[in-house]
PDB file of C-alpha atoms in Angstrom:
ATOM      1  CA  UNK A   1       0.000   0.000   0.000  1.00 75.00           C
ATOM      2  CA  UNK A   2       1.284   3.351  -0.673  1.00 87.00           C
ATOM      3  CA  UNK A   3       2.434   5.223   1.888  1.00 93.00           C
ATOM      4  CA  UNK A   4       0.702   8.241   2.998  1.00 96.00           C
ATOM      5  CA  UNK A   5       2.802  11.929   2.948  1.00 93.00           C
ATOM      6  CA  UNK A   6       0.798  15.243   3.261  1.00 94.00           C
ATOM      7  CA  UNK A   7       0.984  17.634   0.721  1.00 93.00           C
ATOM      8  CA  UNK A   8      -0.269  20.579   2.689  1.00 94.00           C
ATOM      9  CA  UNK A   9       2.238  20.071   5.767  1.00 96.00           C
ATOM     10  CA  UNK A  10       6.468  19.513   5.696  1.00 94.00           C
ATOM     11  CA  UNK A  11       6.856  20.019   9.465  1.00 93.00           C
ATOM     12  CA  UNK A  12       8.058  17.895  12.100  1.00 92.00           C
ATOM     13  CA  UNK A  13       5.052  18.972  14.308  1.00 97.00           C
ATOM     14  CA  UNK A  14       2.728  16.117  12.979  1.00 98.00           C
ATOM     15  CA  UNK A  15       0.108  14.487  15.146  1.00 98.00           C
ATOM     16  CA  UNK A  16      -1.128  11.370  13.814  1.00 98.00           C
ATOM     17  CA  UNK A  17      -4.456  10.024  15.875  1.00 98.00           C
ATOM     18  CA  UNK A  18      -6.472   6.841  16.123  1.00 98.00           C
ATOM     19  CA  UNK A  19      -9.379   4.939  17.543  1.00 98.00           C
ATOM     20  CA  UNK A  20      -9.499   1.202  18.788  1.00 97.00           C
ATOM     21  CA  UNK A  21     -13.142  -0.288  19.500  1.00 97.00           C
ATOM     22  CA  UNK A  22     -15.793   0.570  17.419  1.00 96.00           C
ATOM     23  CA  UNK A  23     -16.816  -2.885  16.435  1.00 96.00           C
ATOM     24  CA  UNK A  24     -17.639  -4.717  20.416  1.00 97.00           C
ATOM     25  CA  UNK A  25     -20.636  -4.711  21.987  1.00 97.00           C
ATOM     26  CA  UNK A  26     -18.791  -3.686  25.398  1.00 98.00           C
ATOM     27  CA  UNK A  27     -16.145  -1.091  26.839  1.00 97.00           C
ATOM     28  CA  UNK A  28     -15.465   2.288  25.697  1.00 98.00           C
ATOM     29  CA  UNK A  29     -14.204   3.357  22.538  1.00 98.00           C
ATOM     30  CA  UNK A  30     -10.165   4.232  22.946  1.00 98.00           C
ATOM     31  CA  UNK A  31      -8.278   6.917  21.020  1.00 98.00           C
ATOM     32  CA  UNK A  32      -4.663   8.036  20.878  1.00 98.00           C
ATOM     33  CA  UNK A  33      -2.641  10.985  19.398  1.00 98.00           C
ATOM     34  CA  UNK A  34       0.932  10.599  18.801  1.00 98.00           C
ATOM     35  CA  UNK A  35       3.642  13.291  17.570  1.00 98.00           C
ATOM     36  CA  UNK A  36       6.570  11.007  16.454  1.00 98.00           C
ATOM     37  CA  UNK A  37      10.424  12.388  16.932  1.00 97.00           C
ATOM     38  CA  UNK A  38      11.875  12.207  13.296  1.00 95.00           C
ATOM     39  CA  UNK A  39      15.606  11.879  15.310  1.00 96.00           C
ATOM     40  CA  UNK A  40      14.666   8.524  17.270  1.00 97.00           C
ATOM     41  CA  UNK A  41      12.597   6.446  14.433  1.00 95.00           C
ATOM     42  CA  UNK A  42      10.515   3.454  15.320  1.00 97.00           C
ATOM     43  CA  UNK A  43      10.867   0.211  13.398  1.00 95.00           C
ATOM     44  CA  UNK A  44       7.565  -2.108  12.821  1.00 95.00           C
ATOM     45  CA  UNK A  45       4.782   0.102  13.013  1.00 94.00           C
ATOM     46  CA  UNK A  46       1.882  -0.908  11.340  1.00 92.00           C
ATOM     47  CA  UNK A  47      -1.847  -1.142  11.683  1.00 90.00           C
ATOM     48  CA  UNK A  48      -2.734  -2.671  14.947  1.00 91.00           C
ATOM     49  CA  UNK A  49      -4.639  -5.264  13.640  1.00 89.00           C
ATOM     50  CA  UNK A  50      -1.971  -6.524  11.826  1.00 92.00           C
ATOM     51  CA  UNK A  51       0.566  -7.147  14.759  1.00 95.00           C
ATOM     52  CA  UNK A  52       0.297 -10.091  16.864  1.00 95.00           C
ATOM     53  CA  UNK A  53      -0.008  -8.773  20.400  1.00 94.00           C
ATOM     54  CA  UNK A  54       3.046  -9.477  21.818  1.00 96.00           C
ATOM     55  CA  UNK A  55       4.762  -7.210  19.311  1.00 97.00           C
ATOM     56  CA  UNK A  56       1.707  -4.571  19.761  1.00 97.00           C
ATOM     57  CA  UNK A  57       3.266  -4.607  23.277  1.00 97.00           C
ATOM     58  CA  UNK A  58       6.774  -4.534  22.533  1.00 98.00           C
ATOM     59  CA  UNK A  59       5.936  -1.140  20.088  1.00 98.00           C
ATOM     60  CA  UNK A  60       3.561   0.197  22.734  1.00 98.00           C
ATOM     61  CA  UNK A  61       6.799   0.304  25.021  1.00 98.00           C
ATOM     62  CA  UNK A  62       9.136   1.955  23.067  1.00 98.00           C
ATOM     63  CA  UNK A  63       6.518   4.804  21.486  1.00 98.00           C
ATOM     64  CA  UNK A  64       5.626   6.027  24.583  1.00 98.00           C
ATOM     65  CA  UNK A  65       9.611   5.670  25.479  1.00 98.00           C
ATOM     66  CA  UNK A  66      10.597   7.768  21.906  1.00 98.00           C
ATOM     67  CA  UNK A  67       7.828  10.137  20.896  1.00 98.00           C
ATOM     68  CA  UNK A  68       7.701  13.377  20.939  1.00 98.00           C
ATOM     69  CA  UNK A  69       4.236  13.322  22.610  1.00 98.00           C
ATOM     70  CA  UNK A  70       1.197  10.981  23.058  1.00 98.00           C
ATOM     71  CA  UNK A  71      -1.836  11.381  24.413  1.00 98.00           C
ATOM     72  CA  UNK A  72      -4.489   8.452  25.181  1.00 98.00           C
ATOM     73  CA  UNK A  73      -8.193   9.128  25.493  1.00 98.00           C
ATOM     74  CA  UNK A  74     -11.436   7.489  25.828  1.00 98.00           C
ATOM     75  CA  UNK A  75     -15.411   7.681  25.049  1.00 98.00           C
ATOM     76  CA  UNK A  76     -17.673   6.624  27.534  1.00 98.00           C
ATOM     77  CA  UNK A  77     -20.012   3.239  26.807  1.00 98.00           C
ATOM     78  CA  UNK A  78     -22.771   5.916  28.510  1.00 98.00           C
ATOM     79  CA  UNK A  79     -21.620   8.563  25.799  1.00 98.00           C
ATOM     80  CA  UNK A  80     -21.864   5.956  23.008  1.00 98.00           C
ATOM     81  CA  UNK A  81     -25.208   5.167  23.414  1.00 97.00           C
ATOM     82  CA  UNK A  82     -25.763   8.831  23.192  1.00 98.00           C
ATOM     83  CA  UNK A  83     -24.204  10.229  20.239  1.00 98.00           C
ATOM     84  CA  UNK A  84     -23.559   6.897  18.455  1.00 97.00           C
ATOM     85  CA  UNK A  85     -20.293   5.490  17.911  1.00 97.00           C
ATOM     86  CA  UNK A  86     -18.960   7.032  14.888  1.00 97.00           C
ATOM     87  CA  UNK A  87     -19.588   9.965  17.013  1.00 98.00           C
ATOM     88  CA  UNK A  88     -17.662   9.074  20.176  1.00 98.00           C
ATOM     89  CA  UNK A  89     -14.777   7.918  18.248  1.00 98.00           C
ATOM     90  CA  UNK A  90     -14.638  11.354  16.812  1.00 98.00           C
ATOM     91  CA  UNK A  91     -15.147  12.622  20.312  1.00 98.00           C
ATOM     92  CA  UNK A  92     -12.388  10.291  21.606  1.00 98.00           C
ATOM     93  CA  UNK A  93      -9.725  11.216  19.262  1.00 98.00           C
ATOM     94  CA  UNK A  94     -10.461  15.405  19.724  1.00 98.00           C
ATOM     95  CA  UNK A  95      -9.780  14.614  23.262  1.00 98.00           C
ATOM     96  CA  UNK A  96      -7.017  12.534  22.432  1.00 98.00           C
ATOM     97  CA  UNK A  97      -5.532  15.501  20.450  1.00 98.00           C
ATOM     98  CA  UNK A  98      -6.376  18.252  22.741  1.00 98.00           C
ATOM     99  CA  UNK A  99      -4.420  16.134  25.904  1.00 98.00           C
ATOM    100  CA  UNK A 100      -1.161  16.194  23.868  1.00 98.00           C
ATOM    101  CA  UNK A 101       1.550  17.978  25.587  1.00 98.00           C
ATOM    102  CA  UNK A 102       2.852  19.655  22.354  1.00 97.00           C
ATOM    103  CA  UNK A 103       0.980  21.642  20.653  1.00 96.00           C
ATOM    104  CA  UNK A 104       0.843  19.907  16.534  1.00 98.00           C
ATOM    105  CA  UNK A 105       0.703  21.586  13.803  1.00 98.00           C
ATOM    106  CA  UNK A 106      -1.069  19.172  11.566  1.00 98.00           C
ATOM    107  CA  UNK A 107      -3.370  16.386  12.199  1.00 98.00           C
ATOM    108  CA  UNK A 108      -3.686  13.136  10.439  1.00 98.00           C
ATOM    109  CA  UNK A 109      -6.734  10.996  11.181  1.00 98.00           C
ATOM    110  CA  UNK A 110      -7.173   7.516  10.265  1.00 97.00           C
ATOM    111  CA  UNK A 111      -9.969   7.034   7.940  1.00 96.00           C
ATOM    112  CA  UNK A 112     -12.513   9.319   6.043  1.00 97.00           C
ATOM    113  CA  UNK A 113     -13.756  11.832   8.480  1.00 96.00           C
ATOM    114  CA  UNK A 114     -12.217  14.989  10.909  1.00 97.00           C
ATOM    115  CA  UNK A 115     -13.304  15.539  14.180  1.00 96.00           C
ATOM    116  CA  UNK A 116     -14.632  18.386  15.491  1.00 92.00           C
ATOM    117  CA  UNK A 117     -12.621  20.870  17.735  1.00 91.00           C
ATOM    118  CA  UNK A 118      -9.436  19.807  16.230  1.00 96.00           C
ATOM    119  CA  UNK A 119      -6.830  22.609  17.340  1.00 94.00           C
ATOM    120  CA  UNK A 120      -5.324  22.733  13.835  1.00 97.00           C
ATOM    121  CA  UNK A 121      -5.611  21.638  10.101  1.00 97.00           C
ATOM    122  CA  UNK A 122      -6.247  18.344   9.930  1.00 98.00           C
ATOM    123  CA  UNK A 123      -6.006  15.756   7.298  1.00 98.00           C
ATOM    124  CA  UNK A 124      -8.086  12.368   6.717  1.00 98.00           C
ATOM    125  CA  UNK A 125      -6.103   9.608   5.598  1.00 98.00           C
ATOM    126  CA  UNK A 126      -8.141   6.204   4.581  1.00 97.00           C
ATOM    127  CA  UNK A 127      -6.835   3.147   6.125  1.00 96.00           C
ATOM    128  CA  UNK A 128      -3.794   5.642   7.547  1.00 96.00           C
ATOM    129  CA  UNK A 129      -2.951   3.068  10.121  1.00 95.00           C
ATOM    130  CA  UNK A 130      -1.151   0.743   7.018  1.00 95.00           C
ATOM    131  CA  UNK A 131      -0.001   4.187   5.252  1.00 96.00           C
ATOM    132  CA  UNK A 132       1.430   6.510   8.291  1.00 97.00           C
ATOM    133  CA  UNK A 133       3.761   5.905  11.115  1.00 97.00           C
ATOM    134  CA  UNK A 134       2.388   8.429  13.534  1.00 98.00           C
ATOM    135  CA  UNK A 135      -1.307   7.436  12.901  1.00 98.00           C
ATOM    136  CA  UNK A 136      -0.121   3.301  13.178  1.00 97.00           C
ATOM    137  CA  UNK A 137       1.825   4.492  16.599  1.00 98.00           C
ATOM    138  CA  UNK A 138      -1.655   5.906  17.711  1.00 98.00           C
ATOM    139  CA  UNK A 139      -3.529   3.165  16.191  1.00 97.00           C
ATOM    140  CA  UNK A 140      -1.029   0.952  18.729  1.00 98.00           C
ATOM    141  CA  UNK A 141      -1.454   3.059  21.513  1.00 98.00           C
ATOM    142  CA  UNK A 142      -5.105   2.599  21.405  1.00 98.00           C
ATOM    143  CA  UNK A 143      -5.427  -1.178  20.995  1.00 97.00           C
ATOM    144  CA  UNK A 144      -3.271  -2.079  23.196  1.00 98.00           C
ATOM    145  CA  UNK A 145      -4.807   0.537  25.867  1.00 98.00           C
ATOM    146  CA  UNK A 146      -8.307  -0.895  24.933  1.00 98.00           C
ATOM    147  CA  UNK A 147      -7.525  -4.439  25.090  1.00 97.00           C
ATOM    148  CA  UNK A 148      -5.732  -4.172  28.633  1.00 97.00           C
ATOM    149  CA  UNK A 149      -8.795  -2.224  30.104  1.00 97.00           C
ATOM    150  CA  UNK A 150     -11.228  -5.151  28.702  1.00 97.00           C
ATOM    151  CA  UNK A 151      -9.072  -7.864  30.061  1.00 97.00           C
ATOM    152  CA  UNK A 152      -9.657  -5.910  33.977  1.00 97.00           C
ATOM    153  CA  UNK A 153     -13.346  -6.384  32.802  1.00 96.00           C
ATOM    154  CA  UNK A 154     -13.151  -9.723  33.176  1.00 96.00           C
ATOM    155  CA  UNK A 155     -11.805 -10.075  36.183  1.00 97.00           C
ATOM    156  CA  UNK A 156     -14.969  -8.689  37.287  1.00 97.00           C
ATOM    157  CA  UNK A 157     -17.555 -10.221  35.309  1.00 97.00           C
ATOM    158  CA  UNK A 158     -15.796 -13.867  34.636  1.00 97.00           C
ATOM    159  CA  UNK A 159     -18.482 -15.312  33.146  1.00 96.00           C
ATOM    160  CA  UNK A 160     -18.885 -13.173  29.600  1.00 97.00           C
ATOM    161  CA  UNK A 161     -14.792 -14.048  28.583  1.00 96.00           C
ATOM    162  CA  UNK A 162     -13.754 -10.814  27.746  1.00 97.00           C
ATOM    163  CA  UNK A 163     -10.604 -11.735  27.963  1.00 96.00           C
ATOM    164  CA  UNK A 164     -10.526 -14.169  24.825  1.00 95.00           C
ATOM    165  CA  UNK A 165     -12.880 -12.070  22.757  1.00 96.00           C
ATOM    166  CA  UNK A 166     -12.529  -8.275  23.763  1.00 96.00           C
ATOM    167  CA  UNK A 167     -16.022  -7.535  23.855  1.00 97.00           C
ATOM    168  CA  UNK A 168     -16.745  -8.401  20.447  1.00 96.00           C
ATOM    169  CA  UNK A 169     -19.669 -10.397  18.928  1.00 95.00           C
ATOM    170  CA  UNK A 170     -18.416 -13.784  19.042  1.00 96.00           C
ATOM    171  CA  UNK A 171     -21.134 -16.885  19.531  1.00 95.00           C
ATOM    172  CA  UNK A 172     -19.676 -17.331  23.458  1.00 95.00           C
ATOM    173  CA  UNK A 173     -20.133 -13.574  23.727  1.00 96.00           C
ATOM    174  CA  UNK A 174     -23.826 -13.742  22.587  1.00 94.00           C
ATOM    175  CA  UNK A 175     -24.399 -16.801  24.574  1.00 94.00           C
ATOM    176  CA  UNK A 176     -22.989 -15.267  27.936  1.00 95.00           C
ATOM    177  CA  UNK A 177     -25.656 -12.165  27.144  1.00 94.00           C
ATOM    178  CA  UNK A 178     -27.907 -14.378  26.686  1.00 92.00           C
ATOM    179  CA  UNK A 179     -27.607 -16.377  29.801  1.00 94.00           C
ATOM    180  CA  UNK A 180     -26.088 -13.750  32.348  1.00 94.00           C
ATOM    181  CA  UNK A 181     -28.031 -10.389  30.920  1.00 93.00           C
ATOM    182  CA  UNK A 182     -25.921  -7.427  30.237  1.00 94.00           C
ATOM    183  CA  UNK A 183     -23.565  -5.674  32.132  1.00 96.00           C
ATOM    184  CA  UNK A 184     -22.729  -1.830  32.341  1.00 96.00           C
ATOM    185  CA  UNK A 185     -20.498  -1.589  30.200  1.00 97.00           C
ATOM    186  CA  UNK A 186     -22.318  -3.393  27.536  1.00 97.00           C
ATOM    187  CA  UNK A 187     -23.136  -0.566  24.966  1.00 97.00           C
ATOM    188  CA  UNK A 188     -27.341  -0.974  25.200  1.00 96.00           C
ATOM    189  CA  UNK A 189     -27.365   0.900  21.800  1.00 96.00           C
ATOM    190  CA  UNK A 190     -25.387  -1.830  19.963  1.00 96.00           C
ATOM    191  CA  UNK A 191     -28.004  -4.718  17.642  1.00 91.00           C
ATOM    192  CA  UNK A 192     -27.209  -7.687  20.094  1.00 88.00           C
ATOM    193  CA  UNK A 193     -27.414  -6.089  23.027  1.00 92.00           C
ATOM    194  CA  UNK A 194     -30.615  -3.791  22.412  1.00 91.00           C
ATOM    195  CA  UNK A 195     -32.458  -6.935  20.897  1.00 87.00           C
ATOM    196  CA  UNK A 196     -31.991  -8.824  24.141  1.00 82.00           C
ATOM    197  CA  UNK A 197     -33.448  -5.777  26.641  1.00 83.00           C
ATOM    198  CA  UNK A 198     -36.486  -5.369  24.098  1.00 85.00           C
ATOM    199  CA  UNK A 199     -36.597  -9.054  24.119  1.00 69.00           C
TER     200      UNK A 199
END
């Protein structure tokens, strides 16, 4: 896939941000920023999905060791079911932007849409997280920050096995709704979940 260089900014100030999350029926939506430091590069970053997690880990490690800045924020399950998700993931990566502790000068989003409130001009870059090293550093960032919060879900509610399928629609998943009921942070908004409380 080609890689992805703006044509409207040729600065180092460069924030590229990310969301992890919109697809599971539980948990909040995750976003990161990241400003990369062109003088300590990071090898291996790639979209998220494509790393196995134990080398998600390894990058998570040394991006938040080597970049310039990062910045990790979050929608709520409670604001999700409000606005929508496409909405909160927009939400979660303005936040994500505005926490930063430098100020960029450019924004790169994954994908096809800006969010609002962005602090400056802003680019969208489809499937970015393949095509962009600062947006694939946030794209890790958020994963790995989404899938460690989901795995302290299920050390409180055992039963549902968060832990092997991150909240996502998988036939255990469905059956543990089915037989336990939902829990708060099941997004009540999402098909499954919304059949089984007007069930």
């Amino acid at each position: 896939m080609e890689p992805f260089v703006s044509q409207m900014y040729f600065g180092e100030l460069l924030a590229g941000t990310d969301e992890a999350g919109r697809g599971p029926l539980a948990g909040e939506v995750v976003a990161a920023a990241v400003i990369l430091d062109p003088t300590r590069p990071i090898l291996g970053l790639a979209d998220s999905k494509k790393l196995t997690e134990k080398k998600r880990e390894a990058l998570y490690v040394e991006i938040i060791d080597k970049a310039l800045a990062y910045a990790i924020a979050s929608a709520t399950v409670a604001e999700i079911d409000e606005i929508n998700i496409l909405h909160a993931s927009m939400l979660a990566m303005s936040r994500a932007v505005s926490l930063l502790s430098v100020q960029p000068e450019h924004v790169l989003v994954d994908g096809n849409r800006l969010p609002p409130n962005l602090p400056c001009p802003a680019e969208a870059v489809v499937k970015g997280d393949a095509r962009q090293e600062a947006i694939s550093a946030a794209s890790i960032l958020a994963k790995v920050t989404r899938d460690r919060d989901i795995v302290k879900a299920a050390e409180i509610y055992p039963e549902y096995g968060f832990e092997k399928h991150k909240g996502y629609p998988t036939a255990q998943h469905l059956e543990a709704i089915r037989l336990y009921g939902i829990t708060p942070i099941h997004r009540r908004s999402f098909g499954p979940v919304k059949k089984l409380l007007e069930g």
